[in-house]
Amino acid sequence: MEFGIKTKGMYDIMRSIDKLAKGIDPQELNRWAKTIETLAKKSCNDKFNDITLRSLDKELDLSIKDRKSAGCLVKAIEINLPLMPLYTQGVFTKLANDLRQAKFNA
C-alpha cells in the first residue's frame, strides 16, 4: 500500500496553483466565450445577433436584446460550466448570476 503524492501528480498540482495565481488566461476566456455564445445563439435560434459575448483580453463584452436572450446565455453557461477550469468557472458563474438578476425594459 502506498501513501503520498507521486512526483508527476505533485507537478500537476503545482502547475494548476501557478495558473490560478496568474489569473485567467485570455485565450481560455476567449475560447469559452465563443463556445457559450455559439450554444446560446443556437438554442435561441438567434438570427439577428441578439446575443453577443466577446472576450477582450481578460474582460467580457456582452450584448443581449432581452430576457429571453439572457436566459439562453445563462443556460449555455450552465451546460458548459462543469467543463471549464476552476478559475474560468468563477468568471462565468458570476456572469450567469448577474444575468439572472438583471432588469430589462418591457
mmCIF file of the C-alpha atoms, coordinates in Angstrom:
data_MODEL
# 
_entry.id   MODEL 
# 
loop_
_atom_site.group_PDB 
_atom_site.id 
_atom_site.type_symbol 
_atom_site.label_atom_id 
_atom_site.label_alt_id 
_atom_site.label_comp_id 
_atom_site.label_asym_id 
_atom_site.label_entity_id 
_atom_site.label_seq_id 
_atom_site.pdbx_PDB_ins_code 
_atom_site.Cartn_x 
_atom_site.Cartn_y 
_atom_site.Cartn_z 
_atom_site.occupancy 
_atom_site.B_iso_or_equiv 
_atom_site.pdbx_formal_charge 
_atom_site.auth_seq_id 
_atom_site.auth_comp_id 
_atom_site.auth_asym_id 
_atom_site.auth_atom_id 
_atom_site.pdbx_PDB_model_num 
ATOM 1   C CA . MET A 1 1   ? 0.000   0.000  0.000   1.00 0.00 ? 1   MET A CA 1 
ATOM 2   C CA . GLU A 1 2   ? 1.378   3.410  -0.991  1.00 0.00 ? 2   GLU A CA 1 
ATOM 3   C CA . PHE A 1 3   ? 0.717   6.786  0.554   1.00 0.00 ? 3   PHE A CA 1 
ATOM 4   C CA . GLY A 1 4   ? 1.549   10.290 -0.587  1.00 0.00 ? 4   GLY A CA 1 
ATOM 5   C CA . ILE A 1 5   ? 1.564   12.031 -3.910  1.00 0.00 ? 5   ILE A CA 1 
ATOM 6   C CA . LYS A 1 6   ? 3.549   10.804 -6.861  1.00 0.00 ? 6   LYS A CA 1 
ATOM 7   C CA . THR A 1 7   ? 6.023   13.308 -8.301  1.00 0.00 ? 7   THR A CA 1 
ATOM 8   C CA . LYS A 1 8   ? 4.041   13.785 -11.527 1.00 0.00 ? 8   LYS A CA 1 
ATOM 9   C CA . GLY A 1 9   ? 0.850   14.407 -9.569  1.00 0.00 ? 9   GLY A CA 1 
ATOM 10  C CA . MET A 1 10  ? 2.595   16.990 -7.430  1.00 0.00 ? 10  MET A CA 1 
ATOM 11  C CA . TYR A 1 11  ? 3.923   18.712 -10.558 1.00 0.00 ? 11  TYR A CA 1 
ATOM 12  C CA . ASP A 1 12  ? 0.388   18.913 -11.987 1.00 0.00 ? 12  ASP A CA 1 
ATOM 13  C CA . ILE A 1 13  ? -0.931  20.351 -8.719  1.00 0.00 ? 13  ILE A CA 1 
ATOM 14  C CA . MET A 1 14  ? 1.820   22.981 -8.590  1.00 0.00 ? 14  MET A CA 1 
ATOM 15  C CA . ARG A 1 15  ? 1.186   23.926 -12.222 1.00 0.00 ? 15  ARG A CA 1 
ATOM 16  C CA . SER A 1 16  ? -2.535  24.374 -11.511 1.00 0.00 ? 16  SER A CA 1 
ATOM 17  C CA . ILE A 1 17  ? -1.808  26.532 -8.469  1.00 0.00 ? 17  ILE A CA 1 
ATOM 18  C CA . ASP A 1 18  ? 0.589   28.620 -10.538 1.00 0.00 ? 18  ASP A CA 1 
ATOM 19  C CA . LYS A 1 19  ? -2.115  29.177 -13.186 1.00 0.00 ? 19  LYS A CA 1 
ATOM 20  C CA . LEU A 1 20  ? -4.561  30.312 -10.514 1.00 0.00 ? 20  LEU A CA 1 
ATOM 21  C CA . ALA A 1 21  ? -2.017  32.730 -9.114  1.00 0.00 ? 21  ALA A CA 1 
ATOM 22  C CA . LYS A 1 22  ? -1.518  34.330 -12.524 1.00 0.00 ? 22  LYS A CA 1 
ATOM 23  C CA . GLY A 1 23  ? -5.237  34.723 -13.093 1.00 0.00 ? 23  GLY A CA 1 
ATOM 24  C CA . ILE A 1 24  ? -7.299  33.775 -16.042 1.00 0.00 ? 24  ILE A CA 1 
ATOM 25  C CA . ASP A 1 25  ? -5.726  33.007 -19.389 1.00 0.00 ? 25  ASP A CA 1 
ATOM 26  C CA . PRO A 1 26  ? -7.113  35.419 -22.030 1.00 0.00 ? 26  PRO A CA 1 
ATOM 27  C CA . GLN A 1 27  ? -7.086  32.682 -24.687 1.00 0.00 ? 27  GLN A CA 1 
ATOM 28  C CA . GLU A 1 28  ? -9.006  30.342 -22.404 1.00 0.00 ? 28  GLU A CA 1 
ATOM 29  C CA . LEU A 1 29  ? -11.561 33.054 -21.632 1.00 0.00 ? 29  LEU A CA 1 
ATOM 30  C CA . ASN A 1 30  ? -11.925 33.797 -25.343 1.00 0.00 ? 30  ASN A CA 1 
ATOM 31  C CA . ARG A 1 31  ? -12.463 30.128 -26.202 1.00 0.00 ? 31  ARG A CA 1 
ATOM 32  C CA . TRP A 1 32  ? -15.162 29.697 -23.583 1.00 0.00 ? 32  TRP A CA 1 
ATOM 33  C CA . ALA A 1 33  ? -16.881 32.977 -24.524 1.00 0.00 ? 33  ALA A CA 1 
ATOM 34  C CA . LYS A 1 34  ? -17.132 31.797 -28.149 1.00 0.00 ? 34  LYS A CA 1 
ATOM 35  C CA . THR A 1 35  ? -18.355 28.362 -27.094 1.00 0.00 ? 35  THR A CA 1 
ATOM 36  C CA . ILE A 1 36  ? -21.050 29.822 -24.844 1.00 0.00 ? 36  ILE A CA 1 
ATOM 37  C CA . GLU A 1 37  ? -22.122 32.433 -27.393 1.00 0.00 ? 37  GLU A CA 1 
ATOM 38  C CA . THR A 1 38  ? -22.447 29.788 -30.123 1.00 0.00 ? 38  THR A CA 1 
ATOM 39  C CA . LEU A 1 39  ? -24.578 27.500 -27.941 1.00 0.00 ? 39  LEU A CA 1 
ATOM 40  C CA . ALA A 1 40  ? -26.765 30.388 -26.719 1.00 0.00 ? 40  ALA A CA 1 
ATOM 41  C CA . LYS A 1 41  ? -27.372 31.600 -30.291 1.00 0.00 ? 41  LYS A CA 1 
ATOM 42  C CA . LYS A 1 42  ? -28.232 28.073 -31.420 1.00 0.00 ? 42  LYS A CA 1 
ATOM 43  C CA . SER A 1 43  ? -30.619 27.389 -28.542 1.00 0.00 ? 43  SER A CA 1 
ATOM 44  C CA . CYS A 1 44  ? -32.364 30.758 -29.020 1.00 0.00 ? 44  CYS A CA 1 
ATOM 45  C CA . ASN A 1 45  ? -32.376 30.475 -32.808 1.00 0.00 ? 45  ASN A CA 1 
ATOM 46  C CA . ASP A 1 46  ? -30.651 33.877 -32.854 1.00 0.00 ? 46  ASP A CA 1 
ATOM 47  C CA . LYS A 1 47  ? -30.588 35.053 -36.474 1.00 0.00 ? 47  LYS A CA 1 
ATOM 48  C CA . PHE A 1 48  ? -30.354 38.776 -35.703 1.00 0.00 ? 48  PHE A CA 1 
ATOM 49  C CA . ASN A 1 49  ? -27.346 38.811 -33.377 1.00 0.00 ? 49  ASN A CA 1 
ATOM 50  C CA . ASP A 1 50  ? -29.457 39.404 -30.268 1.00 0.00 ? 50  ASP A CA 1 
ATOM 51  C CA . ILE A 1 51  ? -26.724 37.667 -28.257 1.00 0.00 ? 51  ILE A CA 1 
ATOM 52  C CA . THR A 1 52  ? -23.085 38.739 -28.394 1.00 0.00 ? 52  THR A CA 1 
ATOM 53  C CA . LEU A 1 53  ? -20.411 37.570 -25.957 1.00 0.00 ? 53  LEU A CA 1 
ATOM 54  C CA . ARG A 1 54  ? -16.818 38.523 -26.664 1.00 0.00 ? 54  ARG A CA 1 
ATOM 55  C CA . SER A 1 55  ? -13.615 38.344 -24.708 1.00 0.00 ? 55  SER A CA 1 
ATOM 56  C CA . LEU A 1 56  ? -11.376 41.400 -24.747 1.00 0.00 ? 56  LEU A CA 1 
ATOM 57  C CA . ASP A 1 57  ? -8.105  40.414 -23.094 1.00 0.00 ? 57  ASP A CA 1 
ATOM 58  C CA . LYS A 1 58  ? -9.278  39.471 -19.561 1.00 0.00 ? 58  LYS A CA 1 
ATOM 59  C CA . GLU A 1 59  ? -12.718 41.112 -19.759 1.00 0.00 ? 59  GLU A CA 1 
ATOM 60  C CA . LEU A 1 60  ? -16.023 40.079 -21.262 1.00 0.00 ? 60  LEU A CA 1 
ATOM 61  C CA . ASP A 1 61  ? -18.062 42.277 -23.593 1.00 0.00 ? 61  ASP A CA 1 
ATOM 62  C CA . LEU A 1 62  ? -21.735 41.334 -23.587 1.00 0.00 ? 62  LEU A CA 1 
ATOM 63  C CA . SER A 1 63  ? -24.764 42.448 -25.562 1.00 0.00 ? 63  SER A CA 1 
ATOM 64  C CA . ILE A 1 64  ? -28.209 40.888 -25.202 1.00 0.00 ? 64  ILE A CA 1 
ATOM 65  C CA . LYS A 1 65  ? -31.558 42.051 -26.528 1.00 0.00 ? 65  LYS A CA 1 
ATOM 66  C CA . ASP A 1 66  ? -33.984 40.840 -23.887 1.00 0.00 ? 66  ASP A CA 1 
ATOM 67  C CA . ARG A 1 67  ? -34.703 38.460 -21.020 1.00 0.00 ? 67  ARG A CA 1 
ATOM 68  C CA . LYS A 1 68  ? -35.119 35.513 -23.414 1.00 0.00 ? 68  LYS A CA 1 
ATOM 69  C CA . SER A 1 69  ? -31.619 36.096 -24.809 1.00 0.00 ? 69  SER A CA 1 
ATOM 70  C CA . ALA A 1 70  ? -30.254 36.378 -21.269 1.00 0.00 ? 70  ALA A CA 1 
ATOM 71  C CA . GLY A 1 71  ? -31.935 33.080 -20.381 1.00 0.00 ? 71  GLY A CA 1 
ATOM 72  C CA . CYS A 1 72  ? -30.348 31.345 -23.360 1.00 0.00 ? 72  CYS A CA 1 
ATOM 73  C CA . LEU A 1 73  ? -26.956 32.691 -22.350 1.00 0.00 ? 73  LEU A CA 1 
ATOM 74  C CA . VAL A 1 74  ? -27.401 31.527 -18.744 1.00 0.00 ? 74  VAL A CA 1 
ATOM 75  C CA . LYS A 1 75  ? -28.430 28.059 -19.941 1.00 0.00 ? 75  LYS A CA 1 
ATOM 76  C CA . ALA A 1 76  ? -25.374 27.865 -22.230 1.00 0.00 ? 76  ALA A CA 1 
ATOM 77  C CA . ILE A 1 77  ? -23.137 28.861 -19.313 1.00 0.00 ? 77  ILE A CA 1 
ATOM 78  C CA . GLU A 1 78  ? -24.708 26.230 -17.040 1.00 0.00 ? 78  GLU A CA 1 
ATOM 79  C CA . ILE A 1 79  ? -24.187 23.498 -19.647 1.00 0.00 ? 79  ILE A CA 1 
ATOM 80  C CA . ASN A 1 80  ? -20.519 24.372 -20.140 1.00 0.00 ? 80  ASN A CA 1 
ATOM 81  C CA . LEU A 1 81  ? -19.608 25.205 -16.540 1.00 0.00 ? 81  LEU A CA 1 
ATOM 82  C CA . PRO A 1 82  ? -18.515 21.682 -15.479 1.00 0.00 ? 82  PRO A CA 1 
ATOM 83  C CA . LEU A 1 83  ? -16.140 21.514 -18.459 1.00 0.00 ? 83  LEU A CA 1 
ATOM 84  C CA . MET A 1 84  ? -14.256 24.719 -17.575 1.00 0.00 ? 84  MET A CA 1 
ATOM 85  C CA . PRO A 1 85  ? -11.167 25.201 -15.452 1.00 0.00 ? 85  PRO A CA 1 
ATOM 86  C CA . LEU A 1 86  ? -11.988 26.333 -11.910 1.00 0.00 ? 86  LEU A CA 1 
ATOM 87  C CA . TYR A 1 87  ? -10.975 29.979 -12.286 1.00 0.00 ? 87  TYR A CA 1 
ATOM 88  C CA . THR A 1 88  ? -12.927 30.312 -15.552 1.00 0.00 ? 88  THR A CA 1 
ATOM 89  C CA . GLN A 1 89  ? -15.947 28.756 -13.831 1.00 0.00 ? 89  GLN A CA 1 
ATOM 90  C CA . GLY A 1 90  ? -15.851 31.600 -11.324 1.00 0.00 ? 90  GLY A CA 1 
ATOM 91  C CA . VAL A 1 91  ? -15.989 34.227 -14.069 1.00 0.00 ? 91  VAL A CA 1 
ATOM 92  C CA . PHE A 1 92  ? -18.921 32.620 -15.867 1.00 0.00 ? 92  PHE A CA 1 
ATOM 93  C CA . THR A 1 93  ? -20.778 31.789 -12.638 1.00 0.00 ? 93  THR A CA 1 
ATOM 94  C CA . LYS A 1 94  ? -20.630 35.482 -11.757 1.00 0.00 ? 94  LYS A CA 1 
ATOM 95  C CA . LEU A 1 95  ? -21.861 36.419 -15.242 1.00 0.00 ? 95  LEU A CA 1 
ATOM 96  C CA . ALA A 1 96  ? -24.772 33.957 -15.024 1.00 0.00 ? 96  ALA A CA 1 
ATOM 97  C CA . ASN A 1 97  ? -25.768 35.320 -11.605 1.00 0.00 ? 97  ASN A CA 1 
ATOM 98  C CA . ASP A 1 98  ? -25.620 38.908 -12.902 1.00 0.00 ? 98  ASP A CA 1 
ATOM 99  C CA . LEU A 1 99  ? -27.797 37.950 -15.881 1.00 0.00 ? 99  LEU A CA 1 
ATOM 100 C CA . ARG A 1 100 ? -30.372 36.263 -13.646 1.00 0.00 ? 100 ARG A CA 1 
ATOM 101 C CA . GLN A 1 101 ? -30.647 39.442 -11.553 1.00 0.00 ? 101 GLN A CA 1 
ATOM 102 C CA . ALA A 1 102 ? -30.635 41.895 -14.470 1.00 0.00 ? 102 ALA A CA 1 
ATOM 103 C CA . LYS A 1 103 ? -33.652 44.081 -15.082 1.00 0.00 ? 103 LYS A CA 1 
ATOM 104 C CA . PHE A 1 104 ? -34.862 44.528 -18.648 1.00 0.00 ? 104 PHE A CA 1 
ATOM 105 C CA . ASN A 1 105 ? -37.146 47.132 -20.196 1.00 0.00 ? 105 ASN A CA 1 
ATOM 106 C CA . ALA A 1 106 ? -40.501 45.708 -21.169 1.00 0.00 ? 106 ALA A CA 1 
# 
